[in-house]
Amino acid sequence: MYPYRTISIIPRLPESIGRLRELAYNLWYSWNDQAMELFRFINPRLWEEVYHNPVQFLLRANEDELNNAAENKQFTNNYRKVMDSFDHYMQEKTWYDNCKTPESTQLIAYFSAEFGVHESHPTYSGGLGLLAGDHCKAASDLGLPFVGVGLLYKQGYFTQLIDSDGNQKPDYPFQNFSEMPITPVIDETGRELIVDVKLPGRRVYARIWKMLVGRVCILFLDADLTANRLEDRALTGQLYGGDKETRISQEILLGRAGVRALRAMGLKPTVWHINEGHAAFLLIERVRELAEEQGLPLGPALEAVRADSIFTTHTPVPAGHDVFTFEMVDRYYSHLYERMGLTREQLLELAKDLPEGGFNMTLLALRFCGHCNGVSRLHGEVSRAMFHHLYQGIPVEEVPISHITNGIHTLTWLAPELRELFNTYFDHDWEKKIANSATWAEVDAIPDKDFWQVHTALKAKALDFARKKLIEQRTRNQETFDRVKEVENYLTPNTLTIGFARRFATYKRANLIFSNKDQLLKLLNNPNGPVQLIFAGKAHPADTAGQELIKQINDLAAEEQFRGKIIFLENYDINVARCLVQGVDVWLNTPRRPMEASGTSGMKAALNGVLNCSILDGWWPEAYNGENGFSIGADWDFNDEEAQDKYDYNSLLTVLNQVIIPAFYDRQPDGTPVKWIQKMKQSIKTIAPRFSTERMVTEYTEKFYLSAMQRNSIFTADNYQMCQEMYKFKQFLINNWHNVQIINVQASEAETMPLGDELFIQATVRLKQIPREYIQVEIAYGEKCKDGLFRIHTLPLTAVDSCSSGDHIYEGSVALPQGNYGYTVRVRPNSPYFTHHFELPLVCWAPSF
Ligand SMILES: *Cc1c(COP(=O)(O)O)cnc(C)c1O
């Protein structure tokens, strides 16, 4: 029997604290501990039971408790303070108010398959989701007109349980959406707004839920409706669950129904940001709209989409890039080919993966988006090399993929105890100036003793948390009384504690430190001072190698000699992450370089004075300055994984034994480790401002969002006139580029030249029917390498004359800096409306003479 309907009977909130409900429905609480403290105060046990979900908390709290709180002076005082601070936050002027351009009120839509905002809303698997959540929070702080679009997974990713043999057991509890901090979007008649998409043989309907994150909102699509077939209701069941059919259906829901949800709500984004390839079908949906609603043919439609679309790629790991077979794409899209005014071949061409021959979502996004980026300087380089094959003749460093390094949302990850300490020593408005280095310089003003005391308290909290979690796990597994009881003696407060918590993808090498058991034993019992390790992390349920690693660590932890010194915590999530990054001493990161695109957990640790000990991969080469943490491994590429693992392992042990352990245990008579504290302060000072989402979203705004808004106005004006022109311009160049030739280059034949003298160059260029203003002739110079030039600089040459043959003479001169350089002349397309020199990847190089 199914219930006819469900209804929640909820306790009455006393009027004087009635706005708690409003607070519960705005994820602003997730970075304001004092707001969460209000709930904890009312009933601390219930607060833990509902896993810090304030909506569920208010549904379950009893009226007496609520009335008691309403009459408690301390509570009502705190309540007023929190509500004032919330109101202030929602109304105050923001950074974005100061970058008004004619277009700046336009809406930015941000599509992502995962959003990690708070543990009370498990729609994330790892770093990608956390980044999306932190991006939204910073968009709110900075005042951007911004809306997130994602899917609402009935079972989230999965809950990780560890059984008594140390195996990972996934659990898939159903989320009750009416008990989550989200509300359904309704239309003007009060009914739930429903959007739909066609999938092979049927329509799939989705409801839209809305989550408030400060000033911005995130929309979540939910297919669990009775209007859908049973299998389709499960489409939004699990994040990264199911097979390829599930995946493509989910991505069509996200990309196509996501666009429709915005339309149905009357929202009109002019900037479209695709966070990883999962959402790239939105590009095709927009082409369809332009074809059916504006009558634009494919070419100009692509220009329209390219003008205001942004793509962020997040990993060099092949499994992170979805590839579908052409046969699948046909089944899901063939009914649209004609309506979109394109042929099957044209669509497949847009995402064709050359070697594999599949439909690659990353390539689709790269070919469609005017702005593309990786998520750290190194990842930018790696991505340019990875996709170089798409840009024939273009130097790898000029492949149109730039980088914007990831950051974290500072107030979400900073321990409240440290926030309070900073309130005392920093400027009163420091929270509004997070990306400013000067803000953080003030950590030096904090007395070492106070600083260390806070760290010690946070560490005690983390160790307590770890023990409690382990006791819970063993109790649930019905282990013996002794096994449960002995956990109370695990982990010593004064011992150097190393944390490692991340997804158990194999490239992250969670087991690197366990490579040699004898060495491990020596390390943990180092005569200069002992070490203890806390591990946590989920392996994807289909990743057997990752699960094997978890089992290995649990087996080790169970050995007598390691008991209580190696701990594995189950169910790594935001709650576990928060506790660990705030409370251990060292944060270990051992990916196989260069597979870690950025990594963000280390930024969270650094912000809390937890020192990073990391391979120079992802964000770390940009951050590490020799004083603010520790680097291990090498900053070059290996082509032999075994050799790399060995090298990195030896480096890790050396740094731990010879640098980290002595430094940590070097104490003043009163027990404070002065030199260690210096490093902790360095870590906060140098890393907090730069690796914040405050800096990151500012950078996205200045480099991409404002430019995309402006391009949107230009490209849509006068009935998409510019799209037509740009399309014609590109077609003309593509069709005539074979005529471009550099006939002759003349330059000094001297092999050396005094610094400061100018090198004069003259080139004869054949363009045939291509007008001079369509192209740029330039000198390109740089350092020599085996494939040509790198660290290329360019300088335009000027047309001085045309020959009777119709060829053109270009001239210019350059004062080269000191060093040994190669130089050449090249011709490339040129338009003031390009986002990148090689938006149209055509180039003609001077032949070497
Ligand atoms: C920050 C975070 C991540 C990402 O950390 P990495 O350094 O990229 O591994 C993953 N999961 C959770 C729960 C996090 O909080």
mmCIF file of N, CA, C and O in Angstrom, residues 129 157 159 211 225 240 266 469 587 599 661 697 751 779:
data_model
loop_
_atom_site.group_PDB
_atom_site.id
_atom_site.type_symbol
_atom_site.label_atom_id
_atom_site.label_comp_id
_atom_site.label_asym_id
_atom_site.label_seq_id
_atom_site.Cartn_x
_atom_site.Cartn_y
_atom_site.Cartn_z
ATOM 1 N N GLY A 129 32.776 18.970 -6.747
ATOM 2 C CA GLY A 129 31.552 19.460 -6.125
ATOM 3 C C GLY A 129 31.837 20.525 -5.078
ATOM 4 O O GLY A 129 31.145 21.543 -5.006
ATOM 5 N N TYR A 157 25.766 10.637 -3.472
ATOM 6 C CA TYR A 157 26.846 9.838 -4.054
ATOM 7 C C TYR A 157 26.720 8.463 -3.403
ATOM 8 O O TYR A 157 26.021 7.606 -3.894
ATOM 9 N N THR A 159 27.052 6.619 0.915
ATOM 10 C CA THR A 159 27.592 6.708 2.262
ATOM 11 C C THR A 159 28.547 5.538 2.420
ATOM 12 O O THR A 159 28.212 4.414 2.077
ATOM 13 N N MET A 211 17.807 26.069 -3.886
ATOM 14 C CA MET A 211 18.549 26.204 -2.643
ATOM 15 C C MET A 211 19.122 27.615 -2.579
ATOM 16 O O MET A 211 19.709 28.096 -3.550
ATOM 17 N N LEU A 225 9.483 11.642 -10.169
ATOM 18 C CA LEU A 225 8.077 12.072 -10.258
ATOM 19 C C LEU A 225 7.239 10.903 -10.758
ATOM 20 O O LEU A 225 7.710 10.097 -11.572
ATOM 21 N N TYR A 240 27.104 9.795 -10.346
ATOM 22 C CA TYR A 240 28.076 8.864 -10.932
ATOM 23 C C TYR A 240 27.708 7.405 -10.695
ATOM 24 O O TYR A 240 28.570 6.551 -10.511
ATOM 25 N N GLY A 266 11.782 32.132 -16.236
ATOM 26 C CA GLY A 266 11.907 33.495 -16.740
ATOM 27 C C GLY A 266 13.292 34.074 -16.515
ATOM 28 O O GLY A 266 13.492 35.287 -16.596
ATOM 29 N N LYS A 469 34.172 8.625 16.055
ATOM 30 C CA LYS A 469 33.716 8.023 14.794
ATOM 31 C C LYS A 469 34.095 6.546 14.734
ATOM 32 O O LYS A 469 33.314 5.708 14.293
ATOM 33 N N TRP A 587 49.356 17.997 6.516
ATOM 34 C CA TRP A 587 48.419 17.488 5.505
ATOM 35 C C TRP A 587 49.218 16.874 4.373
ATOM 36 O O TRP A 587 49.995 17.558 3.710
ATOM 37 N N GLY A 599 43.602 20.167 -6.640
ATOM 38 C CA GLY A 599 43.570 19.763 -5.235
ATOM 39 C C GLY A 599 43.169 20.996 -4.452
ATOM 40 O O GLY A 599 43.608 22.116 -4.752
ATOM 41 N N ILE A 661 59.814 15.969 11.228
ATOM 42 C CA ILE A 661 59.795 15.505 12.622
ATOM 43 C C ILE A 661 60.696 16.363 13.520
ATOM 44 O O ILE A 661 60.239 16.848 14.566
ATOM 45 N N VAL A 697 36.920 33.763 -7.887
ATOM 46 C CA VAL A 697 35.713 34.243 -8.579
ATOM 47 C C VAL A 697 35.926 35.665 -9.115
ATOM 48 O O VAL A 697 35.411 36.029 -10.162
ATOM 49 N N GLU A 751 75.451 36.933 -35.926
ATOM 50 C CA GLU A 751 75.094 35.908 -34.949
ATOM 51 C C GLU A 751 75.020 36.451 -33.541
ATOM 52 O O GLU A 751 74.455 35.812 -32.653
ATOM 53 N N ILE A 779 56.273 39.244 -35.674
ATOM 54 C CA ILE A 779 57.495 38.520 -35.361
ATOM 55 C C ILE A 779 57.220 37.742 -34.085
ATOM 56 O O ILE A 779 56.564 38.242 -33.168
#
